[in-house]
Amino acid sequence: MSVEARIAMTDWAKWESQVINGVFPLRRFLGRSNHSVVFLTEYGAQNLPTAAIKIVPADPLEEDAQLSHWRAVAALSHPHLMRLLDFGRCQLGGHKFLFVVMDHAEQTLAQILPHRSLTPGEAREMLLPTLDVLTFLQRRNLVHGQLKPANFLVVNDQLKISSDNVHPAGASTASRGKTSVYDAPESKSGTISAAADIWGLGVTLVESLSQHLPTWPDERSEAAFLPAALPPAFVDTVRRCLSRNPANRPTIAELHTRIKSAAPEDLNPPLQPALPVTSNTVAPPPSPALPNTVPQPAADGAANASASSPKSAIPRQFMLATAVGLLMLVAIWAGLRPFKSSPSSRTSVTAISQSPSQPPAAPAAASPLPELPPDVPQNPRTAVSASSVIHEEIPEVSRRARASIRGRIKVTIRVTVDRSGRVAKETLAYSGTSKYFAHLASEAAVKWRFAPAEKPDPRVWILQFEFTREGVSGHAVPRT
């Protein structure tokens, strides 16, 4: 039976509560790929309450080499390369496996893309540290070999590239199973190269910016069909990365120079699609609107602008471009950027959960209404009176968990309140960058209590929680 078949047919959830080698408890089954499974565990040697353990079937011909690779990678240190904490051999259900323990990622790029694409600015912020990691590896004659969205991870609001895939340049691909669109064409010949990493990065870039993969008419076709949503500033770079001839792909240094020197205006989305749908372009289907999607100018507004006189066309276009730019900045500042934390923290004017060792916060002066997600209008008429909210439940977060926060983590919960003032339904509207803190916020949201209403109609409130190292804050705003 093949590795893929054995993994697909195994009920991995039944191994929860097992302990690997008496050290690593399998707390919760997190997921699987074609050749591995991942569980939540803990790493007592460094007093880490949460870590991830990846388990792969042991190949008698490859396991010594794999353990040797992991030993070499565990000695590496780079701020954007995932740490390998431990590794070894184990047995489950009478079968032999290899395991590797690493930091637990709060989120992956693969989990973000089904909900929204990255902005050009976010893609640039992803590319620069990724290219730094690839340069770091290349200088040590190492390659990543599996650049794809699932291996771009978020740990404590920082981008990390998976490291358990790292191998010496020229290593065999025989044990990797089936290839995918992220694997360069030459990978089928059996070796991994630095040029193959450029191919994987190009495919990932297309998917990140458009939520769609590039396609080819056949295996011999040189030119890829690129999604219409791909920003024009990246088209030439992507085409070079996806050249079937490895020698024609840009080097890591060339890509770094190109991305770093790109003018800011080149990375802003155009007001109108600049890449027409031609025989070499595939238009993606419309995606559903998301709470944190930047509003686009209305079609009729654009038509009116184009129909105006020449004297007024330029000012209107300028005003439209300025408005879209401001909206983009607001969206990024509000927490859309998955790979970079905010450099400062803010203390809310509402209740704050602090550790006993911290002095109570001084009363805040009058301030504007609390921040809201982009889909909730911030209107002075929606101010919350003191009697509207009877009880505010603020999540309790341990000092250790708060110490892991960099900047601010915002979570937005939409609650439906019945006539008595109790929360009848809660929906996660924005999870921020941490599922852990989003879960705490959801648990707290159902415990909020509001003033009874005269009418039987349900009411909708927006609860926004903010987690910082100093504490946790929460405030409510009625949804209008």
Tab-separated table of C-alpha atoms in Angstrom:
chain	number	residue	atom	x	y	z
A	1	MET	CA	0.000	0.000	0.000
A	2	SER	CA	1.343	3.435	-0.935
A	3	VAL	CA	2.107	6.143	1.623
A	4	GLU	CA	-0.768	8.275	0.294
A	5	ALA	CA	-3.250	5.398	0.574
A	6	ARG	CA	-2.148	4.467	4.083
A	7	ILE	CA	-2.520	8.059	5.296
A	8	ALA	CA	-5.886	8.535	3.566
A	9	MET	CA	-7.352	5.327	4.996
A	10	THR	CA	-6.190	5.808	8.584
A	11	ASP	CA	-8.557	7.306	11.156
A	12	TRP	CA	-5.963	9.576	12.701
A	13	ALA	CA	-8.343	11.140	15.222
A	14	LYS	CA	-8.400	7.851	17.138
A	15	TRP	CA	-4.748	8.391	18.105
A	16	GLU	CA	-5.598	11.498	20.121
A	17	SER	CA	-4.459	11.079	23.744
A	18	GLN	CA	-1.620	8.748	22.678
A	19	VAL	CA	1.851	9.814	23.862
A	20	ILE	CA	4.750	9.641	21.437
A	21	ASN	CA	7.781	8.043	23.083
A	22	GLY	CA	6.335	8.932	26.480
A	23	VAL	CA	7.110	12.621	25.879
A	24	PHE	CA	4.774	14.167	23.300
A	25	PRO	CA	1.023	13.783	23.937
A	26	LEU	CA	-1.203	13.921	20.855
A	27	ARG	CA	-3.652	16.546	22.119
A	28	ARG	CA	-5.700	17.117	18.965
A	29	PHE	CA	-5.624	16.023	15.341
A	30	LEU	CA	-4.979	19.129	13.240
A	31	GLY	CA	-4.852	17.840	9.678
A	32	ARG	CA	-3.054	15.793	7.071
A	33	SER	CA	-1.485	15.988	3.622
A	34	ASN	CA	-0.620	13.281	1.122
A	35	HIS	CA	2.420	12.200	3.117
A	36	SER	CA	2.041	13.442	6.702
A	37	VAL	CA	-0.335	14.151	9.592
A	38	VAL	CA	-0.117	16.877	12.230
A	39	PHE	CA	-1.248	16.889	15.861
A	40	LEU	CA	-1.252	19.538	18.566
A	41	THR	CA	1.194	18.619	21.330
A	42	GLU	CA	3.356	20.262	23.996
A	43	TYR	CA	7.109	20.622	24.395
A	44	GLY	CA	8.076	20.322	28.031
A	45	ALA	CA	11.817	20.757	27.422
A	46	GLN	CA	11.224	24.444	26.656
A	47	ASN	CA	8.039	24.788	28.717
A	48	LEU	CA	5.904	25.330	25.617
A	49	PRO	CA	2.237	24.471	26.302
A	50	THR	CA	1.473	24.251	22.576
A	51	ALA	CA	3.584	22.872	19.756
A	52	ALA	CA	2.921	20.941	16.567
A	53	ILE	CA	4.117	17.413	15.863
A	54	LYS	CA	4.232	16.147	12.280
A	55	ILE	CA	4.233	12.390	11.756
A	56	VAL	CA	5.362	10.745	8.498
A	57	PRO	CA	5.591	7.054	7.568
A	58	ALA	CA	9.123	5.716	7.955
A	59	ASP	CA	10.743	4.584	4.701
A	60	PRO	CA	13.566	2.135	5.551
A	61	LEU	CA	15.592	3.455	2.608
A	62	GLU	CA	15.110	7.137	3.467
A	63	GLU	CA	14.576	7.466	7.222
A	64	ASP	CA	18.248	7.854	8.193
A	65	ALA	CA	18.704	10.554	5.564
A	66	GLN	CA	15.498	12.319	6.697
A	67	LEU	CA	16.593	12.367	10.335
A	68	SER	CA	19.973	13.689	9.241
A	69	HIS	CA	18.261	16.508	7.319
A	70	TRP	CA	16.152	17.435	10.346
A	71	ARG	CA	19.225	17.415	12.576
A	72	ALA	CA	20.940	19.885	10.252
A	73	VAL	CA	17.851	22.115	9.984
A	74	ALA	CA	17.350	22.148	13.771
A	75	ALA	CA	20.744	23.850	14.044
A	76	LEU	CA	19.683	26.693	11.733
A	77	SER	CA	18.483	30.010	13.092
A	78	HIS	CA	16.606	32.606	11.045
A	79	PRO	CA	13.801	34.912	12.262
A	80	HIS	CA	11.476	33.799	9.443
A	81	LEU	CA	12.313	30.088	9.419
A	82	MET	CA	10.171	27.784	11.569
A	83	ARG	CA	12.085	26.254	14.470
A	84	LEU	CA	12.476	22.489	14.663
A	85	LEU	CA	12.363	21.570	18.351
A	86	ASP	CA	12.798	17.783	18.287
A	87	PHE	CA	12.583	14.761	15.992
A	88	GLY	CA	12.947	10.992	16.058
A	89	ARG	CA	11.351	7.604	15.418
A	90	CYS	CA	8.097	6.266	16.880
A	91	GLN	CA	5.416	3.602	16.453
A	92	LEU	CA	1.637	3.937	16.147
A	93	GLY	CA	-0.694	0.998	15.665
A	94	GLY	CA	2.195	-1.321	14.948
A	95	HIS	CA	3.562	0.867	12.131
A	96	LYS	CA	6.867	2.732	12.154
A	97	PHE	CA	6.874	6.508	11.751
A	98	LEU	CA	9.196	9.475	11.940
A	99	PHE	CA	8.148	12.611	13.819
A	100	VAL	CA	9.300	16.201	14.016
A	101	VAL	CA	8.194	18.764	16.631
A	102	MET	CA	8.006	22.454	15.762
A	103	ASP	CA	6.369	25.695	16.837
A	104	HIS	CA	2.587	25.721	16.519
A	105	ALA	CA	1.358	28.090	13.815
A	106	GLU	CA	-1.789	30.094	14.515
A	107	GLN	CA	-2.644	30.309	10.826
A	108	THR	CA	-1.330	29.479	7.364
A	109	LEU	CA	-1.595	31.300	4.088
A	110	ALA	CA	-3.641	28.365	2.814
A	111	GLN	CA	-6.277	29.154	5.466
A	112	ILE	CA	-6.402	32.846	4.527
A	113	LEU	CA	-6.726	32.546	0.743
A	114	PRO	CA	-10.169	30.874	0.633
A	115	HIS	CA	-11.543	34.014	2.291
A	116	ARG	CA	-9.599	36.751	0.521
A	117	SER	CA	-6.548	37.417	-1.620
A	118	LEU	CA	-3.551	39.394	-0.439
A	119	THR	CA	-3.161	42.998	-1.467
A	120	PRO	CA	-0.078	43.849	-3.555
A	121	GLY	CA	1.441	45.516	-0.492
A	122	GLU	CA	0.861	42.410	1.619
A	123	ALA	CA	2.371	40.241	-1.113
A	124	ARG	CA	5.479	42.407	-1.055
A	125	GLU	CA	5.706	42.030	2.725
A	126	MET	CA	5.431	38.263	2.274
A	127	LEU	CA	8.007	38.131	-0.515
A	128	LEU	CA	10.832	40.054	1.134
A	129	PRO	CA	11.256	37.811	4.231
A	130	THR	CA	10.666	34.733	2.068
A	131	LEU	CA	13.495	35.740	-0.252
A	132	ASP	CA	15.680	36.393	2.805
A	133	VAL	CA	15.004	32.830	3.963
A	134	LEU	CA	15.782	31.386	0.533
A	135	THR	CA	19.031	33.383	0.412
A	136	PHE	CA	19.912	32.097	3.874
A	137	LEU	CA	19.311	28.510	2.745
A	138	GLN	CA	21.050	28.877	-0.614
A	139	ARG	CA	24.258	30.087	1.062
A	140	ARG	CA	24.284	26.785	2.935
A	141	ASN	CA	23.590	24.765	-0.229
A	142	LEU	CA	20.053	24.073	0.981
A	143	VAL	CA	16.681	24.446	-0.747
A	144	HIS	CA	13.137	24.499	0.570
A	145	GLY	CA	11.581	22.272	-2.057
A	146	GLN	CA	7.905	22.744	-1.172
A	147	LEU	CA	6.971	26.411	-1.359
A	148	LYS	CA	3.170	26.561	-1.295
A	149	PRO	CA	0.549	28.430	0.796
A	150	ALA	CA	0.316	25.673	3.421
A	151	ASN	CA	4.002	26.219	4.241
A	152	PHE	CA	3.688	29.979	4.807
A	153	LEU	CA	2.752	30.199	8.467
A	154	VAL	CA	1.893	32.852	11.041
A	155	VAL	CA	3.478	32.502	14.499
A	156	ASN	CA	2.953	35.366	16.956
A	157	ASP	CA	1.919	37.660	14.084
A	158	GLN	CA	5.146	36.977	12.182
A	159	LEU	CA	5.635	35.204	8.881
A	160	LYS	CA	7.455	31.882	9.163
A	161	ILE	CA	8.454	29.502	6.393
A	162	SER	CA	8.213	25.803	7.222
A	163	SER	CA	11.589	24.165	7.721
A	164	ASP	CA	10.878	20.433	7.960
A	165	ASN	CA	10.849	20.319	4.124
A	166	VAL	CA	14.376	21.758	3.792
A	167	HIS	CA	16.875	19.493	2.005
A	168	PRO	CA	20.330	19.816	0.461
A	169	ALA	CA	20.304	21.081	-3.113
A	170	GLY	CA	20.188	18.154	-5.496
A	171	ALA	CA	18.476	15.833	-2.992
A	172	SER	CA	16.199	13.110	-4.330
A	173	THR	CA	12.446	13.686	-4.616
A	174	ALA	CA	11.666	9.967	-4.700
A	175	SER	CA	10.057	9.933	-1.228
A	176	ARG	CA	7.795	12.958	-1.792
A	177	GLY	CA	4.972	11.127	-3.559
A	178	LYS	CA	2.809	12.791	-6.201
A	179	THR	CA	3.841	16.141	-7.635
A	180	SER	CA	1.551	19.164	-7.793
A	181	VAL	CA	1.370	22.484	-9.615
A	182	TYR	CA	3.744	23.922	-6.973
A	183	ASP	CA	6.488	21.493	-8.063
A	184	ALA	CA	8.700	22.653	-10.910
A	185	PRO	CA	8.609	20.529	-14.094
A	186	GLU	CA	12.204	19.396	-13.586
A	187	SER	CA	11.310	18.009	-10.137
A	188	LYS	CA	9.831	15.014	-11.902
A	189	SER	CA	13.362	14.039	-12.898
A	190	GLY	CA	14.088	13.295	-9.235
A	191	THR	CA	16.083	16.203	-7.780
A	192	ILE	CA	15.400	19.456	-5.914
A	193	SER	CA	17.039	22.737	-6.991
A	194	ALA	CA	17.064	26.398	-6.013
A	195	ALA	CA	15.354	27.188	-9.330
A	196	ALA	CA	12.488	24.908	-8.279
A	197	ASP	CA	11.931	27.146	-5.248
A	198	ILE	CA	11.474	30.094	-7.624
A	199	TRP	CA	8.792	28.141	-9.498
A	200	GLY	CA	6.945	27.308	-6.258
A	201	LEU	CA	7.163	30.937	-5.175
A	202	GLY	CA	5.727	32.075	-8.516
A	203	VAL	CA	2.727	29.743	-8.254
A	204	THR	CA	2.152	30.813	-4.638
A	205	LEU	CA	2.333	34.478	-5.643
A	206	VAL	CA	-0.322	34.030	-8.323
A	207	GLU	CA	-2.642	32.218	-5.924
A	208	SER	CA	-2.045	34.745	-3.138
A	209	LEU	CA	-2.947	37.740	-5.309
A	210	SER	CA	-5.881	36.222	-7.180
A	211	GLN	CA	-7.141	33.175	-5.205
A	212	HIS	CA	-6.612	31.149	-8.396
A	213	LEU	CA	-3.785	28.976	-9.691
A	214	PRO	CA	-2.058	29.467	-13.037
A	215	THR	CA	-2.923	26.884	-15.694
A	216	TRP	CA	-1.240	25.507	-18.806
A	217	PRO	CA	-2.860	24.096	-21.970
A	218	ASP	CA	-0.520	21.099	-21.771
A	219	GLU	CA	2.725	19.962	-20.174
A	220	ARG	CA	4.837	21.361	-23.007
A	221	SER	CA	3.275	24.814	-23.114
A	222	GLU	CA	5.646	27.562	-22.015
A	223	ALA	CA	3.164	30.398	-21.367
A	224	ALA	CA	0.826	30.013	-18.416
A	225	PHE	CA	-2.751	31.273	-18.327
A	226	LEU	CA	-2.795	33.855	-15.532
A	227	PRO	CA	-5.943	34.956	-13.646
A	228	ALA	CA	-7.380	38.313	-14.685
A	229	ALA	CA	-7.246	39.448	-11.044
A	230	LEU	CA	-3.440	39.278	-10.959
A	231	PRO	CA	-2.137	42.875	-10.515
A	232	PRO	CA	-0.240	44.024	-13.640
A	233	ALA	CA	2.822	44.981	-11.561
A	234	PHE	CA	3.430	41.274	-10.877
A	235	VAL	CA	2.675	39.768	-14.295
A	236	ASP	CA	6.189	39.967	-15.741
A	237	THR	CA	7.784	38.702	-12.513
A	238	VAL	CA	5.398	35.757	-12.328
A	239	ARG	CA	5.919	34.809	-15.977
A	240	ARG	CA	9.668	34.647	-15.462
A	241	CYS	CA	9.266	32.571	-12.287
A	242	LEU	CA	7.056	30.119	-14.182
A	243	SER	CA	9.427	29.557	-17.081
A	244	ARG	CA	9.722	25.834	-17.823
A	245	ASN	CA	13.435	26.281	-18.407
A	246	PRO	CA	15.086	26.677	-14.955
A	247	ALA	CA	17.860	28.784	-16.487
A	248	ASN	CA	15.329	31.427	-17.567
A	249	ARG	CA	13.917	31.958	-14.075
A	250	PRO	CA	15.172	34.926	-12.052
A	251	THR	CA	17.645	34.341	-9.260
A	252	ILE	CA	16.739	35.033	-5.651
A	253	ALA	CA	18.934	38.145	-5.719
A	254	GLU	CA	17.208	39.443	-8.878
A	255	LEU	CA	13.782	38.951	-7.349
A	256	HIS	CA	14.818	40.658	-4.121
A	257	THR	CA	16.128	43.691	-5.999
A	258	ARG	CA	13.036	43.871	-8.212
A	259	ILE	CA	10.525	43.654	-5.347
A	260	LYS	CA	12.433	45.931	-2.981
A	261	SER	CA	12.882	48.673	-5.582
A	262	ALA	CA	9.272	48.595	-6.816
A	263	ALA	CA	7.632	51.997	-6.535
A	264	PRO	CA	4.770	52.139	-3.984
A	265	GLU	CA	2.332	53.208	-6.697
A	266	ASP	CA	3.159	50.035	-8.639
A	267	LEU	CA	1.891	47.952	-5.731
A	268	ASN	CA	-1.473	49.717	-5.397
A	269	PRO	CA	-4.441	47.999	-7.075
A	270	PRO	CA	-5.658	49.831	-10.218
A	271	LEU	CA	-9.020	51.552	-10.252
A	272	GLN	CA	-10.034	49.509	-13.305
A	273	PRO	CA	-8.791	46.031	-14.296
A	274	ALA	CA	-5.637	46.671	-16.307
A	275	LEU	CA	-5.283	43.055	-17.486
A	276	PRO	CA	-8.002	42.342	-20.070
A	277	VAL	CA	-9.510	38.896	-20.489
A	278	THR	CA	-7.791	37.481	-23.586
A	279	SER	CA	-6.978	34.022	-24.848
A	280	ASN	CA	-4.084	33.976	-22.387
A	281	THR	CA	-6.046	35.225	-19.379
A	282	VAL	CA	-8.641	33.398	-17.307
A	283	ALA	CA	-11.235	35.473	-15.484
A	284	PRO	CA	-12.026	34.130	-12.000
A	285	PRO	CA	-15.621	33.830	-10.798
A	286	PRO	CA	-16.787	36.573	-8.419
A	287	SER	CA	-16.040	35.832	-4.778
A	288	PRO	CA	-18.403	36.616	-1.907
A	289	ALA	CA	-17.911	39.858	-0.026
A	290	LEU	CA	-16.058	39.592	3.252
A	291	PRO	CA	-16.324	41.734	6.389
A	292	ASN	CA	-12.826	43.077	5.825
A	293	THR	CA	-12.973	43.585	2.059
A	294	VAL	CA	-12.027	47.058	0.902
A	295	PRO	CA	-15.060	48.699	-0.750
A	296	GLN	CA	-14.669	49.245	-4.490
A	297	PRO	CA	-16.043	52.231	-6.437
A	298	ALA	CA	-19.543	51.643	-7.822
A	299	ALA	CA	-19.855	50.878	-11.524
A	300	ASP	CA	-22.310	53.675	-12.116
A	301	GLY	CA	-19.970	56.112	-10.403
A	302	ALA	CA	-17.203	55.158	-12.794
A	303	ALA	CA	-19.560	55.597	-15.742
A	304	ASN	CA	-20.520	59.061	-14.567
A	305	ALA	CA	-16.879	60.025	-14.209
A	306	SER	CA	-16.049	58.863	-17.716
A	307	ALA	CA	-19.052	60.757	-19.113
A	308	SER	CA	-18.084	64.074	-17.515
A	309	SER	CA	-16.494	66.920	-19.397
A	310	PRO	CA	-12.681	66.949	-19.944
A	311	LYS	CA	-12.317	69.806	-17.508
A	312	SER	CA	-13.787	67.804	-14.612
A	313	ALA	CA	-12.494	64.312	-15.527
A	314	ILE	CA	-9.034	64.683	-14.034
A	315	PRO	CA	-10.130	66.071	-10.618
A	316	ARG	CA	-12.790	63.356	-10.273
A	317	GLN	CA	-10.325	60.613	-11.125
A	318	PHE	CA	-7.868	62.077	-8.662
A	319	MET	CA	-10.502	62.192	-5.925
A	320	LEU	CA	-11.532	58.590	-6.666
A	321	ALA	CA	-7.926	57.371	-6.545
A	322	THR	CA	-7.366	59.230	-3.272
A	323	ALA	CA	-10.512	57.727	-1.722
A	324	VAL	CA	-9.552	54.202	-2.716
A	325	GLY	CA	-6.033	54.746	-1.389
A	326	LEU	CA	-7.364	55.954	1.950
A	327	LEU	CA	-9.751	53.003	2.171
A	328	MET	CA	-6.862	50.623	1.494
A	329	LEU	CA	-4.759	52.223	4.235
A	330	VAL	CA	-7.647	52.014	6.697
A	331	ALA	CA	-8.239	48.341	5.884
A	332	ILE	CA	-4.588	47.460	6.300
A	333	TRP	CA	-4.368	49.440	9.566
A	334	ALA	CA	-7.503	47.723	10.911
A	335	GLY	CA	-5.870	44.339	10.864
A	336	LEU	CA	-6.109	42.832	7.375
A	337	ARG	CA	-2.364	42.231	7.164
A	338	PRO	CA	-1.761	38.654	8.266
A	339	PHE	CA	2.040	38.787	8.310
A	340	LYS	CA	2.875	41.970	10.186
A	341	SER	CA	1.795	43.128	13.580
A	342	SER	CA	0.998	46.680	14.526
A	343	PRO	CA	3.944	48.453	16.166
A	344	SER	CA	1.930	50.032	18.959
A	345	SER	CA	-0.762	49.157	21.434
A	346	ARG	CA	-3.928	51.009	22.475
A	347	THR	CA	-5.849	50.949	25.724
A	348	SER	CA	-9.613	50.896	25.333
A	349	VAL	CA	-11.912	53.234	27.250
A	350	THR	CA	-13.988	50.226	28.339
A	351	ALA	CA	-13.292	47.406	30.781
A	352	ILE	CA	-9.720	45.998	30.763
A	353	SER	CA	-8.519	42.660	32.140
A	354	GLN	CA	-5.131	43.080	33.826
A	355	SER	CA	-2.855	40.862	35.842
A	356	PRO	CA	-2.884	41.432	39.637
A	357	SER	CA	0.623	42.852	39.503
A	358	GLN	CA	-0.425	45.693	37.253
A	359	PRO	CA	-1.869	48.911	38.696
A	360	PRO	CA	-5.382	49.851	37.626
A	361	ALA	CA	-5.537	51.948	34.511
A	362	ALA	CA	-6.172	55.643	34.995
A	363	PRO	CA	-9.576	56.906	33.860
A	364	ALA	CA	-9.415	57.749	30.185
A	365	ALA	CA	-10.298	61.147	28.867
A	366	ALA	CA	-13.110	61.619	26.413
A	367	SER	CA	-12.203	59.907	23.144
A	368	PRO	CA	-13.833	59.032	19.812
A	369	LEU	CA	-15.982	55.970	19.379
A	370	PRO	CA	-14.111	52.662	19.462
A	371	GLU	CA	-12.737	51.201	16.242
A	372	LEU	CA	-15.081	49.055	14.193
A	373	PRO	CA	-14.532	46.581	11.389
A	374	PRO	CA	-14.813	48.132	7.917
A	375	ASP	CA	-18.398	46.937	7.416
A	376	VAL	CA	-19.675	48.716	10.530
A	377	PRO	CA	-20.202	52.485	10.152
A	378	GLN	CA	-18.632	54.617	12.851
A	379	ASN	CA	-21.413	57.103	13.413
A	380	PRO	CA	-21.712	59.394	16.464
A	381	ARG	CA	-25.442	58.577	16.568
A	382	THR	CA	-24.573	54.916	17.396
A	383	ALA	CA	-22.876	55.828	20.669
A	384	VAL	CA	-23.588	53.336	23.449
A	385	SER	CA	-25.285	54.741	26.529
A	386	ALA	CA	-24.190	53.547	29.959
A	387	SER	CA	-27.475	51.701	30.464
A	388	SER	CA	-27.429	49.827	27.125
A	389	VAL	CA	-24.902	47.221	28.278
A	390	ILE	CA	-25.631	45.611	31.648
A	391	HIS	CA	-22.678	43.217	31.777
A	392	GLU	CA	-19.381	43.162	29.833
A	393	GLU	CA	-17.555	39.824	29.873
A	394	ILE	CA	-13.837	40.308	29.199
A	395	PRO	CA	-11.794	37.173	28.341
A	396	GLU	CA	-9.261	36.075	30.933
A	397	VAL	CA	-5.835	35.536	29.390
A	398	SER	CA	-2.826	34.189	31.259
A	399	ARG	CA	0.277	36.327	31.543
A	400	ARG	CA	2.227	33.802	29.475
A	401	ALA	CA	-0.295	33.964	26.635
A	402	ARG	CA	-0.321	37.767	26.713
A	403	ALA	CA	3.477	37.809	26.621
A	404	SER	CA	3.312	36.083	23.225
A	405	ILE	CA	1.361	38.973	21.686
A	406	ARG	CA	3.157	41.476	19.516
A	407	GLY	CA	1.203	44.634	18.854
A	408	ARG	CA	-2.578	44.175	18.915
A	409	ILE	CA	-4.860	41.277	18.044
A	410	LYS	CA	-8.407	42.324	17.227
A	411	VAL	CA	-11.379	39.985	17.191
A	412	THR	CA	-14.894	41.022	16.165
A	413	ILE	CA	-18.010	39.104	17.234
A	414	ARG	CA	-21.493	39.798	15.855
A	415	VAL	CA	-24.176	38.943	18.431
A	416	THR	CA	-27.948	38.747	18.179
A	417	VAL	CA	-29.682	39.878	21.370
A	418	ASP	CA	-33.190	38.788	22.323
A	419	ARG	CA	-35.851	40.924	23.978
A	420	SER	CA	-34.643	40.057	27.492
A	421	GLY	CA	-31.126	41.289	26.698
A	422	ARG	CA	-29.424	37.889	26.482
A	423	VAL	CA	-27.206	36.852	23.584
A	424	ALA	CA	-29.189	34.388	21.482
A	425	LYS	CA	-26.554	33.901	18.777
A	426	GLU	CA	-22.910	34.809	18.256
A	427	THR	CA	-20.983	34.811	14.986
A	428	LEU	CA	-17.270	35.308	14.484
A	429	ALA	CA	-17.034	38.250	12.072
A	430	TYR	CA	-13.248	38.707	12.163
A	431	SER	CA	-10.816	36.327	13.851
A	432	GLY	CA	-7.691	38.440	13.595
A	433	THR	CA	-4.470	36.416	13.359
A	434	SER	CA	-5.062	33.974	16.217
A	435	LYS	CA	-7.658	31.238	16.477
A	436	TYR	CA	-6.817	30.897	20.170
A	437	PHE	CA	-7.789	34.467	21.057
A	438	ALA	CA	-10.776	34.323	18.686
A	439	HIS	CA	-12.052	31.321	20.647
A	440	LEU	CA	-11.670	33.195	23.949
A	441	ALA	CA	-13.565	36.165	22.532
A	442	SER	CA	-16.402	33.957	21.282
A	443	GLU	CA	-16.782	32.329	24.696
A	444	ALA	CA	-16.917	35.731	26.369
A	445	ALA	CA	-19.364	37.215	23.852
A	446	VAL	CA	-22.240	34.877	24.787
A	447	LYS	CA	-22.022	36.095	28.408
A	448	TRP	CA	-22.656	39.755	27.623
A	449	ARG	CA	-25.978	41.142	28.855
A	450	PHE	CA	-27.883	44.090	27.434
A	451	ALA	CA	-30.831	46.172	28.601
A	452	PRO	CA	-34.258	44.628	27.864
A	453	ALA	CA	-36.032	45.965	24.805
A	454	GLU	CA	-39.574	47.224	24.468
A	455	LYS	CA	-40.018	45.596	21.050
A	456	PRO	CA	-39.763	41.825	20.485
A	457	ASP	CA	-37.544	42.195	17.427
A	458	PRO	CA	-33.984	40.861	17.939
A	459	ARG	CA	-31.148	43.356	18.038
A	460	VAL	CA	-27.676	43.027	16.527
A	461	TRP	CA	-24.582	44.300	18.302
A	462	ILE	CA	-20.931	44.286	17.299
A	463	LEU	CA	-18.502	43.283	20.062
A	464	GLN	CA	-14.879	44.092	19.389
A	465	PHE	CA	-12.178	42.653	21.600
A	466	GLU	CA	-8.564	43.753	21.567
A	467	PHE	CA	-5.749	41.634	23.013
A	468	THR	CA	-2.421	43.235	23.918
A	469	ARG	CA	0.411	42.418	26.287
A	470	GLU	CA	-1.053	44.884	28.768
A	471	GLY	CA	-4.484	43.285	28.892
A	472	VAL	CA	-7.758	42.693	27.093
A	473	SER	CA	-10.427	45.244	26.245
A	474	GLY	CA	-13.910	44.938	24.879
A	475	HIS	CA	-16.616	47.311	23.685
A	476	ALA	CA	-20.032	47.050	22.056
A	477	VAL	CA	-21.605	49.087	19.270
A	478	PRO	CA	-25.164	48.617	17.963
A	479	ARG	CA	-25.328	47.500	14.354
A	480	THR	CA	-27.279	49.987	12.286
